[in-house]
XYZ file of C-alpha atoms in Angstrom:
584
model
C 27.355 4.349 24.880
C 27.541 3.293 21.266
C 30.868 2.777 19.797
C 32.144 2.846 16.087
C 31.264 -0.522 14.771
C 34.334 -2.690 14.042
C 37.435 -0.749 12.846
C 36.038 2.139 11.012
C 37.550 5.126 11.655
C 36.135 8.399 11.833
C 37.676 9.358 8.475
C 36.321 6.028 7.503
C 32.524 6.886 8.020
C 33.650 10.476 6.262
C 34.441 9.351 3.437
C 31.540 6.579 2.909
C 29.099 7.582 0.486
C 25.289 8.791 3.017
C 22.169 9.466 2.575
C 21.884 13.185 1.529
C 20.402 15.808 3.939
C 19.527 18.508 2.058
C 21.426 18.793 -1.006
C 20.522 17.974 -4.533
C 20.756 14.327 -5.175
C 20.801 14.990 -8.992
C 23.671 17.698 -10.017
C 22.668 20.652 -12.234
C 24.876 19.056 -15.033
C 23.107 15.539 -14.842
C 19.485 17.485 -14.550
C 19.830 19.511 -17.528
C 21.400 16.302 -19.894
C 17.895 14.613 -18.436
C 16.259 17.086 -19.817
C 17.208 17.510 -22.976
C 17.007 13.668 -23.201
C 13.122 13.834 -22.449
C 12.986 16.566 -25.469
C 14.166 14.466 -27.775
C 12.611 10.960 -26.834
C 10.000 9.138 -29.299
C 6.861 9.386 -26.210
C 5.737 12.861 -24.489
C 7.342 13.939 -21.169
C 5.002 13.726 -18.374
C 5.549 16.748 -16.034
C 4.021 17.725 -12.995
C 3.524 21.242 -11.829
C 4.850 21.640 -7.843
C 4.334 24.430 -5.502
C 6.920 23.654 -2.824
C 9.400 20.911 -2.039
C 7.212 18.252 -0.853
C 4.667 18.492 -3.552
C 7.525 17.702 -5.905
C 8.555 14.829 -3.974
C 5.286 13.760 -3.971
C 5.714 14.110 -7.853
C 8.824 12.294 -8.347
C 6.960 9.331 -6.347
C 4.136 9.408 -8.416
C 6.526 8.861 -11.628
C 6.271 11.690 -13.299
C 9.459 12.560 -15.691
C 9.861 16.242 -14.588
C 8.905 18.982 -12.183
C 7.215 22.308 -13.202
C 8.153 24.581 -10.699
C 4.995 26.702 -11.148
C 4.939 30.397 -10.681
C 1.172 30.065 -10.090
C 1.466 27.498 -7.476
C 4.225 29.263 -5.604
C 2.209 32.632 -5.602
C -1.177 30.985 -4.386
C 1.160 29.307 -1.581
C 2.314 32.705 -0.059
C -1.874 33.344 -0.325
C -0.435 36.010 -3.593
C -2.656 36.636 -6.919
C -0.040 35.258 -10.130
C 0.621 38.517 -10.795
C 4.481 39.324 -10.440
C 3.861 40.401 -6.617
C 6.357 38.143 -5.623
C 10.147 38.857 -6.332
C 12.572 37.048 -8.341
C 14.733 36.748 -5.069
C 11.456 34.904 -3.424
C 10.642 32.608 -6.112
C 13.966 31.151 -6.873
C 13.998 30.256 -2.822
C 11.020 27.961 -3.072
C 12.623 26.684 -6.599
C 15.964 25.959 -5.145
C 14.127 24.040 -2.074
C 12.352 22.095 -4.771
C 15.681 20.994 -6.915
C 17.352 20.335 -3.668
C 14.428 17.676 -3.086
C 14.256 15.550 -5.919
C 16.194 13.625 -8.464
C 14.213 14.445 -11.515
C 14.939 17.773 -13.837
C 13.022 20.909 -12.683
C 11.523 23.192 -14.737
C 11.154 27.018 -13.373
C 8.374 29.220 -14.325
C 10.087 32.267 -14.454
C 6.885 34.212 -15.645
C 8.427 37.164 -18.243
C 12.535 36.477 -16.720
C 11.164 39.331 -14.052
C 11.723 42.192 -16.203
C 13.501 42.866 -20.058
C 16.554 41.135 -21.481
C 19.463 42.015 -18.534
C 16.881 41.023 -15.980
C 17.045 37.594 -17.647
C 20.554 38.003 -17.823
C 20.867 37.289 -13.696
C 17.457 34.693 -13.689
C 19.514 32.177 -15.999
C 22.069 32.928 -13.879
C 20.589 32.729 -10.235
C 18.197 29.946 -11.240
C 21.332 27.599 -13.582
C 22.904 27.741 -9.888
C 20.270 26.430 -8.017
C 20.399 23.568 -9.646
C 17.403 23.509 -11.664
C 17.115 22.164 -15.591
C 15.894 24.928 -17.200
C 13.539 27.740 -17.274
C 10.260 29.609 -19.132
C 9.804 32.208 -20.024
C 6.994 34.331 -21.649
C 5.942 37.670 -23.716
C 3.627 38.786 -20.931
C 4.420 42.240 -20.037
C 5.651 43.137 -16.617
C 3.800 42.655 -14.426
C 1.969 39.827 -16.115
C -1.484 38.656 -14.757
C -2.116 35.022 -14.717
C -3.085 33.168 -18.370
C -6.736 32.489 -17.025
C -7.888 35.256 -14.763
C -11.177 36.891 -16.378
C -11.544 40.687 -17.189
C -7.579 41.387 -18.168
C -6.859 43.290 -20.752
C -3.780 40.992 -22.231
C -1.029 42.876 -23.985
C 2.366 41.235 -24.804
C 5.561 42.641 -25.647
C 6.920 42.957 -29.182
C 8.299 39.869 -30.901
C 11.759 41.220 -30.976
C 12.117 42.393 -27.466
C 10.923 38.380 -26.258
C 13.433 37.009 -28.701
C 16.207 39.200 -27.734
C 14.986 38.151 -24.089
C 15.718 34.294 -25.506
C 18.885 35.157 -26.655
C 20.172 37.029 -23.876
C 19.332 33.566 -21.720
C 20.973 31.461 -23.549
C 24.294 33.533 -24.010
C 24.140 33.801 -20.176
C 23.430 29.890 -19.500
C 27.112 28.338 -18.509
C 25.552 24.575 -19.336
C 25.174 24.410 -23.001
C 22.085 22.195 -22.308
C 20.499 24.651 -19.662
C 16.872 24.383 -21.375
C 15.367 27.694 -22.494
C 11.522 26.940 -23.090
C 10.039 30.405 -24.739
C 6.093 30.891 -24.392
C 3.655 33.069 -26.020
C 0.582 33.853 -24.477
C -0.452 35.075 -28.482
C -3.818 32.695 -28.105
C -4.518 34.078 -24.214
C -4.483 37.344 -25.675
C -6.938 36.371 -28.527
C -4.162 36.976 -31.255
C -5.019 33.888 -33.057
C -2.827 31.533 -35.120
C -1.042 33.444 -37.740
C 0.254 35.630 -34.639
C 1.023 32.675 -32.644
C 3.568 31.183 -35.430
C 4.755 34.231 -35.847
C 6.070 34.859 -32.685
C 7.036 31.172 -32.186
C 9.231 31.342 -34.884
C 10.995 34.124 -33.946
C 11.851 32.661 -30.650
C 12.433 29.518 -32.162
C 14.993 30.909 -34.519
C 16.410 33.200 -30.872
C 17.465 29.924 -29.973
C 14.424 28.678 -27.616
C 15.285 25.027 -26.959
C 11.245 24.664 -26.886
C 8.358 26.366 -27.938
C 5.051 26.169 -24.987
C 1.729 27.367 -26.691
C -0.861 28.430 -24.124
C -3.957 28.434 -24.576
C -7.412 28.784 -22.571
C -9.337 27.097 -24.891
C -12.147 24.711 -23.776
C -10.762 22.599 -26.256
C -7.952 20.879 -27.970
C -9.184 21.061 -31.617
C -10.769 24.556 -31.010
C -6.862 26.464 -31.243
C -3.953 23.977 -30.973
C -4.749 20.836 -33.090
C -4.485 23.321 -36.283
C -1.509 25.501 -34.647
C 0.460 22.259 -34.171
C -0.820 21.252 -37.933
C 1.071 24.133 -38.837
C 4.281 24.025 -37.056
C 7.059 23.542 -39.332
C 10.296 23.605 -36.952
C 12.431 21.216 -34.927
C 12.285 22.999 -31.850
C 9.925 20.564 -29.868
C 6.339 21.495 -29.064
C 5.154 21.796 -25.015
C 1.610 22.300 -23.898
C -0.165 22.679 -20.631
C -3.776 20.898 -20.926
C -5.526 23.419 -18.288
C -8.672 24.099 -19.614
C -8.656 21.430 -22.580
C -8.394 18.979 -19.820
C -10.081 16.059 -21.986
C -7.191 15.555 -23.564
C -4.505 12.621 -22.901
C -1.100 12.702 -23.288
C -1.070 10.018 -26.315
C -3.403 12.692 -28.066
C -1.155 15.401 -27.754
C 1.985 13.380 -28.638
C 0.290 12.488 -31.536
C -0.722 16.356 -32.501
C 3.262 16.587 -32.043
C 3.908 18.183 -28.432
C 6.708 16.734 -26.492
C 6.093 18.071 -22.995
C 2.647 18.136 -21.615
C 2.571 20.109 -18.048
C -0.349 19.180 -15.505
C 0.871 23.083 -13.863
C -2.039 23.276 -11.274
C -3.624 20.072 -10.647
C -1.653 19.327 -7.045
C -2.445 22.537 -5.786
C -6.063 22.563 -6.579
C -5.966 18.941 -5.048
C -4.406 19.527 -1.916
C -6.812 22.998 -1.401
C -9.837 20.358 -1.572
C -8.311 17.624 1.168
C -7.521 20.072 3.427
C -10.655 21.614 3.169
C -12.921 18.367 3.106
C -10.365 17.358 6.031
C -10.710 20.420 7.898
C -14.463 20.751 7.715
C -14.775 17.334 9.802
C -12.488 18.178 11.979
C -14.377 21.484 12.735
C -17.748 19.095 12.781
C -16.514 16.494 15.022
C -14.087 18.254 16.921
C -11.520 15.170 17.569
C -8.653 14.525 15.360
C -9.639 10.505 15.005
C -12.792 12.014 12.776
C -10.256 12.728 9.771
C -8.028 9.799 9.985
C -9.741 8.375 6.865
C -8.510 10.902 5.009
C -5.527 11.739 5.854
C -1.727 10.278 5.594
C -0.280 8.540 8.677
C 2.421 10.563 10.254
C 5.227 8.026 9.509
C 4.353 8.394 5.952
C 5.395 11.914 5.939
C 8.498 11.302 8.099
C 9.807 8.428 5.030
C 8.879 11.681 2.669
C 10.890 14.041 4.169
C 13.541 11.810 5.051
C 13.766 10.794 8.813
C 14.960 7.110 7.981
C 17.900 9.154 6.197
C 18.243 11.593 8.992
C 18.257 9.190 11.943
C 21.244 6.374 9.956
C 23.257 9.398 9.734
C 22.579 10.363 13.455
C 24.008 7.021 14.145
C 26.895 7.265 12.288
C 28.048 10.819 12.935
C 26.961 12.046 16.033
C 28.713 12.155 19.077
C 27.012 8.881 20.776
C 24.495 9.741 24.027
C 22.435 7.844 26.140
C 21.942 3.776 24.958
C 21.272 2.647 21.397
C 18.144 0.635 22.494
C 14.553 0.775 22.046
C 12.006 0.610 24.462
C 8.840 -1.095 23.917
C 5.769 -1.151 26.870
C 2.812 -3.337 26.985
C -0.206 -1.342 27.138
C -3.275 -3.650 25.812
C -5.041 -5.166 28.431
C -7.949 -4.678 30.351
C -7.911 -5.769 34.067
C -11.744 -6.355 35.419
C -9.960 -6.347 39.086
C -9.375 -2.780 38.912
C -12.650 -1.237 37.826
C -14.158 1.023 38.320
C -10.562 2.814 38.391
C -10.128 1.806 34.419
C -13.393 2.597 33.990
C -12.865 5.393 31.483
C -9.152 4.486 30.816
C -6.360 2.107 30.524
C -3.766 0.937 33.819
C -1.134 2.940 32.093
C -2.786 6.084 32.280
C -3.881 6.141 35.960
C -2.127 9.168 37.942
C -0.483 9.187 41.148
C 0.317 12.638 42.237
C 0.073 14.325 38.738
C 2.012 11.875 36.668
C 0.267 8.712 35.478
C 2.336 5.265 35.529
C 3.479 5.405 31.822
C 4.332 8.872 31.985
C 7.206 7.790 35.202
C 7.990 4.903 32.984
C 8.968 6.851 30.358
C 10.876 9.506 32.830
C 12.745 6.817 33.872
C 14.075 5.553 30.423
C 14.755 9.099 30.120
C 16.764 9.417 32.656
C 19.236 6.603 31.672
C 19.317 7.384 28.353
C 16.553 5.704 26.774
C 14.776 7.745 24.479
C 13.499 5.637 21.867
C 9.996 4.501 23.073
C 7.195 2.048 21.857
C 4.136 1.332 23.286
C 1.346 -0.996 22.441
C -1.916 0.090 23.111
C -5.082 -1.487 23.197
C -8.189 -0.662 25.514
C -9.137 2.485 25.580
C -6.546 3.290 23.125
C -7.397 7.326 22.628
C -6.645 7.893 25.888
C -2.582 6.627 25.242
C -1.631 9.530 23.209
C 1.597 10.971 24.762
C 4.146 13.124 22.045
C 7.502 11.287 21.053
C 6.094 8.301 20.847
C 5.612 5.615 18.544
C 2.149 3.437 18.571
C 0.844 0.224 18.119
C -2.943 -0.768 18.699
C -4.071 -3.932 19.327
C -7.538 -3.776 18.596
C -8.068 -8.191 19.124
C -6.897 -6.843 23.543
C -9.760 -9.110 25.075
C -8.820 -12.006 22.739
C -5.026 -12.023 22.174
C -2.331 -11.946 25.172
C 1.023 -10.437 26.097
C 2.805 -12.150 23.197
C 0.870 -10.816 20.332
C 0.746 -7.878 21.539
C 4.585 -7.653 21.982
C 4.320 -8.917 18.318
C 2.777 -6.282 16.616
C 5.680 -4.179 17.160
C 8.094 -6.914 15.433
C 9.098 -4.293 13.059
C 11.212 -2.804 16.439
C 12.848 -5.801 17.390
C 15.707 -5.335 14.821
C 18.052 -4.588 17.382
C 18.630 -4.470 21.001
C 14.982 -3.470 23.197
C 14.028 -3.721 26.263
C 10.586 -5.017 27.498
C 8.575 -3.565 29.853
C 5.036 -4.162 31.537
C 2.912 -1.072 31.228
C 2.503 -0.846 35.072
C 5.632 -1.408 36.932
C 7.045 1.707 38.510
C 10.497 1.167 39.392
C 13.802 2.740 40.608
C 16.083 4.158 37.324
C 18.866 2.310 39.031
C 17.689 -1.055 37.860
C 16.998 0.171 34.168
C 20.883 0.989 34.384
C 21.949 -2.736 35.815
C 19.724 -4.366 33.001
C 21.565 -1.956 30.924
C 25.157 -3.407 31.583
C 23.999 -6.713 30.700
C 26.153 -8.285 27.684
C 23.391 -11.443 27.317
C 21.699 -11.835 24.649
C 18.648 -12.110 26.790
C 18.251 -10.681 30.362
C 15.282 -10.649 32.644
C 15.322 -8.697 35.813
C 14.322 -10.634 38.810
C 13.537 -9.480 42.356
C 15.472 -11.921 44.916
C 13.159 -10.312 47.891
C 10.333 -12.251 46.918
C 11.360 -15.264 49.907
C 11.497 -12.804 52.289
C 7.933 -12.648 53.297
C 5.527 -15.410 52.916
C 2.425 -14.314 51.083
C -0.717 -15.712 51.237
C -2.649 -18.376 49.600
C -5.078 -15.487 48.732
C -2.158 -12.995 47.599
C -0.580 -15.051 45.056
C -4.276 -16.209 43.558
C -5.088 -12.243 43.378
C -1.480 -10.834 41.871
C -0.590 -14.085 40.406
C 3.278 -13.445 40.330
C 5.440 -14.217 37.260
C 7.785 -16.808 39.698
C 11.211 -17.751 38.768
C 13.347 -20.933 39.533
C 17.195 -19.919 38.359
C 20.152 -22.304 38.187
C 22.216 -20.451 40.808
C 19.336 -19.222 43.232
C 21.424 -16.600 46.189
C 21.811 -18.097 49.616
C 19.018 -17.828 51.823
C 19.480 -15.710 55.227
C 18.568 -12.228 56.476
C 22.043 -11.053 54.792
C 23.743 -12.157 51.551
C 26.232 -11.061 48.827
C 24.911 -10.890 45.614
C 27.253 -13.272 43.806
C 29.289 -11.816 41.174
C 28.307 -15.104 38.617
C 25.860 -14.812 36.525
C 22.265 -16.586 37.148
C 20.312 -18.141 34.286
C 16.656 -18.845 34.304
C 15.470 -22.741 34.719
C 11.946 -21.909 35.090
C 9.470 -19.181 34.944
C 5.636 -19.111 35.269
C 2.527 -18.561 37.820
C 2.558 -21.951 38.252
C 5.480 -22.584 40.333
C 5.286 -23.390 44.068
C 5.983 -20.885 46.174
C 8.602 -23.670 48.022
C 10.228 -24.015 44.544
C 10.341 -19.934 43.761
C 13.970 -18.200 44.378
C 12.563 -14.973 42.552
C 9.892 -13.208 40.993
C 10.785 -11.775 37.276
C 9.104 -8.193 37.339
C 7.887 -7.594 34.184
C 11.165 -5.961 32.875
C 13.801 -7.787 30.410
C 15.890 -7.058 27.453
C 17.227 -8.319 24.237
C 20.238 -8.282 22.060
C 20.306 -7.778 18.480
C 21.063 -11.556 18.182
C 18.078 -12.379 21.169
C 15.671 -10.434 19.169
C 16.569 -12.370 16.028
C 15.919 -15.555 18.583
C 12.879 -14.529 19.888
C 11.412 -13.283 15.931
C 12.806 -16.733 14.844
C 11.137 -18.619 17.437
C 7.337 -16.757 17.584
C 7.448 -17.250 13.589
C 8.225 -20.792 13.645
C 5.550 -21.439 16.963
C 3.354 -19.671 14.294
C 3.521 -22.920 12.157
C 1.741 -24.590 15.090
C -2.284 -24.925 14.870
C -3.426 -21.851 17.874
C -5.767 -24.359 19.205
C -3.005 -25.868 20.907
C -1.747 -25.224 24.618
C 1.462 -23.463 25.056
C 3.114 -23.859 28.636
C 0.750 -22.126 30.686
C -1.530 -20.526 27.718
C -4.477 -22.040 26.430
C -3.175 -21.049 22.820
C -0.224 -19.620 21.497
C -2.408 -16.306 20.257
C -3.409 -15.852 24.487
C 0.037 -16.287 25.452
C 1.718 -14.592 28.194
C 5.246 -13.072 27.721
C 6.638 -15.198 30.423
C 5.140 -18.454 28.260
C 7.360 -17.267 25.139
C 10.862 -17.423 28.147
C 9.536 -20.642 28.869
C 9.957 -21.679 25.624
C 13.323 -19.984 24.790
C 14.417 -22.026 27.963
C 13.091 -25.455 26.513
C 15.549 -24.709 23.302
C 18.087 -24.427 25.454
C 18.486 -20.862 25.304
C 20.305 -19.058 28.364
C 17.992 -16.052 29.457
C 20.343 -14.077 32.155
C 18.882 -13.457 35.301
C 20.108 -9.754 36.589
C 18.961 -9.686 40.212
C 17.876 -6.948 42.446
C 16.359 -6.368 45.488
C 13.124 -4.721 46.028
C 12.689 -1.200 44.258
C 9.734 -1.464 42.290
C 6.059 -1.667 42.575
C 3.173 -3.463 40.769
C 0.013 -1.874 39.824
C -2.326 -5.279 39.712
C -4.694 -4.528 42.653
C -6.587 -1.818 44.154
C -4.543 -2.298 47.213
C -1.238 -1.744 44.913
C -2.747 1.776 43.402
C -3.581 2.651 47.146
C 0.032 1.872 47.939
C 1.746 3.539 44.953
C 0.033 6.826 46.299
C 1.248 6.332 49.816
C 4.738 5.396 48.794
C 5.772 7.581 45.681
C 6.433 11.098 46.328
């Protein structure tokens, strides 16, 4: 069981500063100061419009200054027309998830504040306490229709009544700078420029902390360039380049706006991937025919914050099962057994409805180990098991056991066991390696000089034998002796006179051995790979048992926890036919 490291206390780990779950990393106060901060800088505000909490995560990664929290995007993502349909009550939820998520200011697009002047009254309100920066609002009626839908007859509400809607926010907001931006929809409704100013001085002079000018222009010179000629107030300019799309930032900065909002572009992106994505998949009918285009899935754990959620696992849950990883070797093709592996890898033969990896993986289970690698390599699609984290080795008929074990160096940060991909075995001597306190441990079967195999046995198996410094007595019964061994020598080349033990495939590391064993492979690495290693012809065709070998010749002590029978090989034909007779 893992134990608090050192002396921390519980109270200790309380009190030090985590990774958040799921609350706001930037406070309302600190959001809203942002803000106003982008407003007043000398270059234009970048700011991306968002539909739920991972597009704005996506946003803040990306670099832009600010979210738009956009009352279009949230709509179309609840499959809604932008049309008022959905309630304050449900919009503010998908805001408030989209605050919570990222450390840049929010913007809400609170359409026309949901109804007259006391209805914004409670949106400052409800949306200040969610956290986010500020909000829009505009002199649509209610219900409002979306800027750009064709065939609406566009009416507005009078000047005063959207000004008196602007004041009302901003004697409401608690945060003096709680940003009110005021929009008129004056061009949308073909009202031209002269009624444009008009009503963006008013809310200007309501106390609008910026003025957004929407337009559906095809251009930027066609409306805007002389509205923004015109404009003859401090209150800070903010457009939303939808339909004048040429446009660039600079330009617009220039012209004298200090927010530009890109309000749609993610959503009409993501719509196109998933339908590109989702017509090949409907084609080709496998998942592998999309993996071009889409994200791996441990890019969107880092995005919604597993690493976060599994250090804080560590440090505040209630400790089960061991704090190791498990990592199987599952590359290799075996001629010997075809035409068994014809059509799939060792691993994934069954024996009476479970294939071997699957009863590897129950028995890591069952003492606790639940943190599983495996390697794959031929016949790769056919290793595809949930829970699981993979690594292909695509170089199988080339590389060996090492660099295979290699490609998942990332998992050797701390203490992992090693495993063969086709060793069934009793969970009782998963939990003896378990109590080992070496930094290196190899499990070795002393039963292997009690029968006498076969010149043509060991050619065909070709055991991994062991030689150990403190080899048991020999006799029909023995104590185990309570010492421990250490391994001397380990190989297929040893005599079987000179064996005391066969190693079975199954060993584990330390957090200092794995730092021994990454230390050593990256310095061997130096070394041209035309050269012979121990038993290898190169270091890339290696053998795992070649990489103890060395460890041994620098004079590092690999324990040796010994058992006696209780596991079973799957190298031979013969083996498979045995497994079935002998598992239940």
């Amino acid at each position: 069981m893992r134990t608090i490291r050192g002396r921390e206390s519980l109270q200790g780990l309380a009190t030090r500063r985590t990774a958040p779950y799921s609350l706001p990393i930037m406070t309302a106060t600190t959001a809203t100061t942002r803000l106003q901060e982008l407003l007043k800088r000398p270059e234009p505000a970048l700011v991306l419009g968002a539909h739920d909490a991972l597009s704005a995560k996506l946003a803040q990664e990306a670099g832009f200054d600010a979210i738009w929290a956009s009352g279009f995007g949230i709509s179309a993502t609840n499959a809604m027309p932008d049309a008022n349909i959905l309630t304050m009550s449900e919009t503010l939820e998908a805001v408030r998830r989209m605050s919570a998520a990222v450390r840049i200011p929010v913007i809400a697009d609170c359409d026309n504040g949901f109804g007259n002047a006391i209805n914004v009254m409670r949106t400052v309100a409800e949306y200040e306490h969610a956290g986010v920066a500020g909000i829009c609002i505009e002199d649509n009626i209610f219900p409002k229709r979306c800027s750009f839908y064709a065939g609406v007859q566009r009416e507005l509400v009078p000047i005063d009544e959207h000004a008196r809607k602007i004041q009302a926010a901003k004697a409401t907001r608690q945060n003096t700078d709680f940003v009110i931006i005021a929009r008129t929809e004056a061009f949308i409704a073909g009202w031209g420029k002269h009624e444009a100013l008009c009503r963006a001085h008013a809310y200007a002079e309501a106390g609008a902390d910026a003025i957004l000018i929407h337009s559906k222009a095809a251009t930027f010179d066609e409306e805007l360039k002389d509205f923004a000629a015109s404009w003859d107030r401090p209150c800070p300019l903010v457009s939303v380049p939808t339909t004048y799309a040429d446009i660039t930032a600079h330009d617009l900065a220039a012209a004298g706006f200090q927010l530009v909002i890109f309000a749609n572009q993610t959503l009409r992106a993501a719509v196109t991937g998933m339908r590109s994505a989702l017509a090949t998949l409907k084609q080709e009918g496998r998942p592998a025919a999309v993996d071009e285009q889409i994200v791996t899935l441990p890019e969107i754990y880092d995005l919604v914050g597993v690493p976060d959620l599994q250090a804080n696992e560590k440090k505040f849950l209630v400790p089960g099962g061991h704090d190791v990883t498990a990592i199987i070797i599952a590359a290799g093709f075996e001629e010997d057994l075809l035409p068994l592996i014809e059509d799939r890898p060792k691993a994934m033969l069954e024996i009476k409805g479970k294939t071997i990896l699957e009863r590897q993986i129950q028995a890591l289970n069952e003492c606790g180990v639940k943190d599983i690698v495996v390697v794959r390599g031929y016949h790769k699609e056919q290793i595809n098991l949930p829970n699981i984290r993979y690594y292909d080795n695509d170089r199988f008929r080339e590389t060996g056991e090492l660099a295979s074990l290699f490609l998942a160096e990332t998992e050797m940060t701390g203490r992992f066991l090693f495993l063969y991909s086709d060793i069934l075995l009793d969970p009782s001597i998963l939990e003896k390696l378990l109590k080992s306190q070496a930094d290196i441990s190899i499990v070795v079967d002393r039963a292997w000089n009690d029968h006498e195999p076969g010149q043509a046995e060991v050619r065909t198996k070709q055991p991994d034998l062991v030689v150990t410094h403190q080899p048991p007595k020999t006799g029909y019964r023995y104590l185990p002796t309570a010492e421990p061994t250490t391994l001397a020598q380990i190989g297929q080349h040893i005599t079987q006179q000179d064996a005391d033990g066969e190693f079975i495939g199954l060993a584990m590391f330390s957090a200092s051995g794995a730092q021994v064993l990454r230390t050593t492979y990256q310095e061997l690495q130096t070394i041209s790979v035309a050269r012979r290693f121990h038993e290898a012809s190169s270091l890339e065709t290696a053998a795992f048992t070649d990489m103890l070998q060395e460890l041994i010749n620098r004079e590092h002590d690999i324990a040796c926890v010994d058992i006696y029978k209780g596991w079973l090989e799957i190298d031979t034909f013969e083996d498979y036919r045995r497994a079935w007779a002998k598992i239940h």
